[in-house]
mmCIF file of C-alpha atoms and ligand atoms in Angstrom:
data_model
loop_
_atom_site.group_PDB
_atom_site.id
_atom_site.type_symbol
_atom_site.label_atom_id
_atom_site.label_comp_id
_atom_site.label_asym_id
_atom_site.label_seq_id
_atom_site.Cartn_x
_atom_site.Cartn_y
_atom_site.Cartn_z
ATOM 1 C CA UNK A 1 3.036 1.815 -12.744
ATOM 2 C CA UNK A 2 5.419 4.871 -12.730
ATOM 3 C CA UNK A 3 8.799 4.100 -13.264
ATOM 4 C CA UNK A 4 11.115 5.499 -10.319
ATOM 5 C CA UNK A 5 10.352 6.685 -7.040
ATOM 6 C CA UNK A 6 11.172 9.845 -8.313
ATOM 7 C CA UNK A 7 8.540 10.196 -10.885
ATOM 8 C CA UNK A 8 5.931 9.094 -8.004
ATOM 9 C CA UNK A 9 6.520 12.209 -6.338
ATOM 10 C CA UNK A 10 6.702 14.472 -9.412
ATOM 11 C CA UNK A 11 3.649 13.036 -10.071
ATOM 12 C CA UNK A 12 1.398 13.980 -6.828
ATOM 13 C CA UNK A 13 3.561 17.159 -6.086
ATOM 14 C CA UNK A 14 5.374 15.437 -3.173
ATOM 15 C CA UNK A 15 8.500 16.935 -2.187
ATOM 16 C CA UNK A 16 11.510 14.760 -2.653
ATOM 17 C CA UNK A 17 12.970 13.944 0.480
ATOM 18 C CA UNK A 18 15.690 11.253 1.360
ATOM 19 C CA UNK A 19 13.384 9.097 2.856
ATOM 20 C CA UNK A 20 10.338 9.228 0.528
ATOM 21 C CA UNK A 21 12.460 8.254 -2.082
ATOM 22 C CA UNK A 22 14.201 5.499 -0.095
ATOM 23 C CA UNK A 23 10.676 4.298 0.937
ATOM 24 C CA UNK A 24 9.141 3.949 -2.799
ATOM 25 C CA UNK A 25 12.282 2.480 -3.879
ATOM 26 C CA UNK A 26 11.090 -0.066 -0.726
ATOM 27 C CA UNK A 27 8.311 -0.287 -2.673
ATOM 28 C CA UNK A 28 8.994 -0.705 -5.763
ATOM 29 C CA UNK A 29 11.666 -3.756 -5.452
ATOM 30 C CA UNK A 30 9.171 -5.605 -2.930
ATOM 31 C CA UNK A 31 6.298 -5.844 -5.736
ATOM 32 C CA UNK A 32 3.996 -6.835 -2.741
ATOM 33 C CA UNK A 33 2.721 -5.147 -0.148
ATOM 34 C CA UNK A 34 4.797 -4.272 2.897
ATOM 35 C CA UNK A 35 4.042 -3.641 6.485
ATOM 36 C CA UNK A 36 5.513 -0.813 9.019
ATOM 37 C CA UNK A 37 8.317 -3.960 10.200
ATOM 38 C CA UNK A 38 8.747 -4.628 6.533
ATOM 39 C CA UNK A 39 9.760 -1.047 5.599
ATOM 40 C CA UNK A 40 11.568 -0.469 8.688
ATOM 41 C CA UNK A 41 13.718 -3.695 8.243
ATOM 42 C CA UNK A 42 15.242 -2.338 5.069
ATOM 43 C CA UNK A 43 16.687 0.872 7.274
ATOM 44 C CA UNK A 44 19.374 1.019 10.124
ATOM 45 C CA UNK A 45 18.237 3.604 11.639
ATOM 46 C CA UNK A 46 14.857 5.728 11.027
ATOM 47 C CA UNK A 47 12.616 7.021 13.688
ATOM 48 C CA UNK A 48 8.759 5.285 13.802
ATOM 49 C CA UNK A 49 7.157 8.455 13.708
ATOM 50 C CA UNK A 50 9.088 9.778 10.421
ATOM 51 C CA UNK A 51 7.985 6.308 8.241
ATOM 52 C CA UNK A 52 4.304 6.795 10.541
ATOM 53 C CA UNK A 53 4.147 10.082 8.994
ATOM 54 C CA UNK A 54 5.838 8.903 4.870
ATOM 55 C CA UNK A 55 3.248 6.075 5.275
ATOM 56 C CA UNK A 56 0.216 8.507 6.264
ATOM 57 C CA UNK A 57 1.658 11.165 4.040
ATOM 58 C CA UNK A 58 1.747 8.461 0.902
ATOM 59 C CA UNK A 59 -1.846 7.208 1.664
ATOM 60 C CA UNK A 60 -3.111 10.885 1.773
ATOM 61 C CA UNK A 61 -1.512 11.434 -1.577
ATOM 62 C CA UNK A 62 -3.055 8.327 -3.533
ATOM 63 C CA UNK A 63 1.042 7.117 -3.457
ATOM 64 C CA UNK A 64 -0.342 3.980 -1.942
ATOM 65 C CA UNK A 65 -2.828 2.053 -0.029
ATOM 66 C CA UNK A 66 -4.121 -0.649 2.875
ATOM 67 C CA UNK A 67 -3.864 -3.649 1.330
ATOM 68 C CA UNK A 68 -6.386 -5.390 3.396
ATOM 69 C CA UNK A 69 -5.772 -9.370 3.527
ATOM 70 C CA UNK A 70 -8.001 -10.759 6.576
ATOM 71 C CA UNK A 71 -4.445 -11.333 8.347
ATOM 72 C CA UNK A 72 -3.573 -8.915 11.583
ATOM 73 C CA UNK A 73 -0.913 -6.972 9.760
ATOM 74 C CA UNK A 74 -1.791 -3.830 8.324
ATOM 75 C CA UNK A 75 0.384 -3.561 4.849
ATOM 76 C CA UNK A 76 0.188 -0.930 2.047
ATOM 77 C CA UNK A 77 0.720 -1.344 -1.494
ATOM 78 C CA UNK A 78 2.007 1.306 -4.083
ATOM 79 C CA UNK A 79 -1.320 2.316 -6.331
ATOM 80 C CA UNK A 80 -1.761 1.803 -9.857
ATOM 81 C CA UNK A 81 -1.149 5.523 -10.756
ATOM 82 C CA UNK A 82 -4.566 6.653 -11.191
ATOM 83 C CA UNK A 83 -4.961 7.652 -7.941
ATOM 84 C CA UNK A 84 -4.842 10.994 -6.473
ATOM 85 C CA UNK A 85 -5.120 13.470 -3.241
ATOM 86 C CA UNK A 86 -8.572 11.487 -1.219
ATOM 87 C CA UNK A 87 -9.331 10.131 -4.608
ATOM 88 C CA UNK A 88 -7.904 5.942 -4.531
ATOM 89 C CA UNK A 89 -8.896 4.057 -6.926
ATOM 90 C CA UNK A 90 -8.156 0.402 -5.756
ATOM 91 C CA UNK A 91 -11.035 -1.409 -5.526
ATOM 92 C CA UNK A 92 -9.450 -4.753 -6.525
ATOM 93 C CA UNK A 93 -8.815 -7.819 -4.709
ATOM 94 C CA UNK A 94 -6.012 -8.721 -2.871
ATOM 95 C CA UNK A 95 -4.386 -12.304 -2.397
ATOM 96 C CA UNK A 96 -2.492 -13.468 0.843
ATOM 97 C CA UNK A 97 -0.817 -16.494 0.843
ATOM 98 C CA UNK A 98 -1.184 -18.517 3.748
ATOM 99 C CA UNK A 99 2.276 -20.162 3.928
ATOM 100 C CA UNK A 100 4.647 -17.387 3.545
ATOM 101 C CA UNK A 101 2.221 -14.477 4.210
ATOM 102 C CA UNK A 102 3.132 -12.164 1.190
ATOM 103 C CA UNK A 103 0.132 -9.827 0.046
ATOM 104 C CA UNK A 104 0.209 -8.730 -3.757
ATOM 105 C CA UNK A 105 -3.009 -6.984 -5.241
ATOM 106 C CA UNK A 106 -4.667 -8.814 -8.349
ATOM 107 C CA UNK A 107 -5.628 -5.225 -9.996
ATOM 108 C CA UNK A 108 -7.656 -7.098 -12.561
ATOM 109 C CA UNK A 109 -10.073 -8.579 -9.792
ATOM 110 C CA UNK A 110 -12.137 -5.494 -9.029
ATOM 111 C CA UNK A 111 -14.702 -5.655 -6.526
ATOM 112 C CA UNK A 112 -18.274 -4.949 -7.897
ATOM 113 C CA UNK A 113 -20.027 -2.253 -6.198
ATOM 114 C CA UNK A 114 -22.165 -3.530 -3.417
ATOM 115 C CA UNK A 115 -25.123 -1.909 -1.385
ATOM 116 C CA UNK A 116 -25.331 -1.478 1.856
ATOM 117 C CA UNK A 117 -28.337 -3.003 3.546
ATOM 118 C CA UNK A 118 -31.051 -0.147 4.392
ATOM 119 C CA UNK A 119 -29.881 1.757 6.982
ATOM 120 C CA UNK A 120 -26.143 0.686 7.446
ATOM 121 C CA UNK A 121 -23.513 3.187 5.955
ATOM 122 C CA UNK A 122 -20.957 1.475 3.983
ATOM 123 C CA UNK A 123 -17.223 2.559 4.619
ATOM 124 C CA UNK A 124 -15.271 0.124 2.639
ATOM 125 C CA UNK A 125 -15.931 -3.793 0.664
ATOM 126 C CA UNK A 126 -12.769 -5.544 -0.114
ATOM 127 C CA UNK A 127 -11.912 -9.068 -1.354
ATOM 128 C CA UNK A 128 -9.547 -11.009 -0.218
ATOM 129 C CA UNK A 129 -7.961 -14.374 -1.880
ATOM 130 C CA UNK A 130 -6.437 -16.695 -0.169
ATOM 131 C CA UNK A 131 -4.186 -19.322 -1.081
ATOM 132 C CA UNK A 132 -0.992 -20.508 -2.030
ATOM 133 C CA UNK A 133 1.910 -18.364 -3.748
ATOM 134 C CA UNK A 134 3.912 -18.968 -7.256
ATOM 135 C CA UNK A 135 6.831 -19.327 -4.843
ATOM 136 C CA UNK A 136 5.463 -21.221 -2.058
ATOM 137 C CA UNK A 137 3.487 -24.028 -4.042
HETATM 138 ZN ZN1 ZN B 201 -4.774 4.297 -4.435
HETATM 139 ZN ZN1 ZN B 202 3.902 -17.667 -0.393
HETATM 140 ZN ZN1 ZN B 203 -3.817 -3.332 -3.870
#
């Protein structure tokens, strides 16, 4: 994982702003992944639409991506650094702990590729574990 927020946006050719960097700092710290509320929690005053449009901006960029965890609450988590513009490469599993609902992504669980039954288009497979966290049990 690239070391400072900084070097994340040197790295996919993002200009630096005050809030990008502010957000992957975010990001960095939390070392799980964080919803809109989560993000905005850590600012006293940001408009919606400016972190709507870091968050979409980030996810464009291969900066980060949904970390999907069967709960209601869509989160995103920073990506291992080999992904790029429409190119992600996070197909690993994700665990959600049930008591304190923290997401973190287990990057050494991949998910297998799967096929589609004949005739259904497949837009995404994901894995989700679910359980109990170091700091919860
Ligand atoms: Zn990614
Ligand atoms: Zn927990
Ligand atoms: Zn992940």
């Amino acid at each position: 994982m690239p070391a400072s927020a900084l070097d994340i946006l040197v790295q996919h050719s993002l200009r630096k702003t005050t809030v990008r960097m502010q957000v992957l700092d975010i990001f960095l710290q939390a070392k799980e992944a964080l919803s809109h509320n989560d993000i905005e929690l850590h600012f006293n005053q940001l408009d919606r639409i400016t972190l709507y449009r870091t968050l979409k901006t980030f996810e464009e960029k291969g900066v980060i991506h949904k970390a999907i965890d069967g709960s209601e609450k869509l989160k995103y988590a920073l990506c291992s650094g080999h992904c790029s513009e429409h190119a992600h490469e996070d197909h690993h599993a994700h665990f959600h702990c049930d008591h304190c609902g923290k997401t973190i992504c287990i990057e050494s669980m991949h998910i297998p590729a799967v096929q589609a039954p004949v005739g259904f288009q497949l837009s995404g497979a994901y894995r989700v574990l679910k359980g109990t966290c170091a700091a919860c049990s």
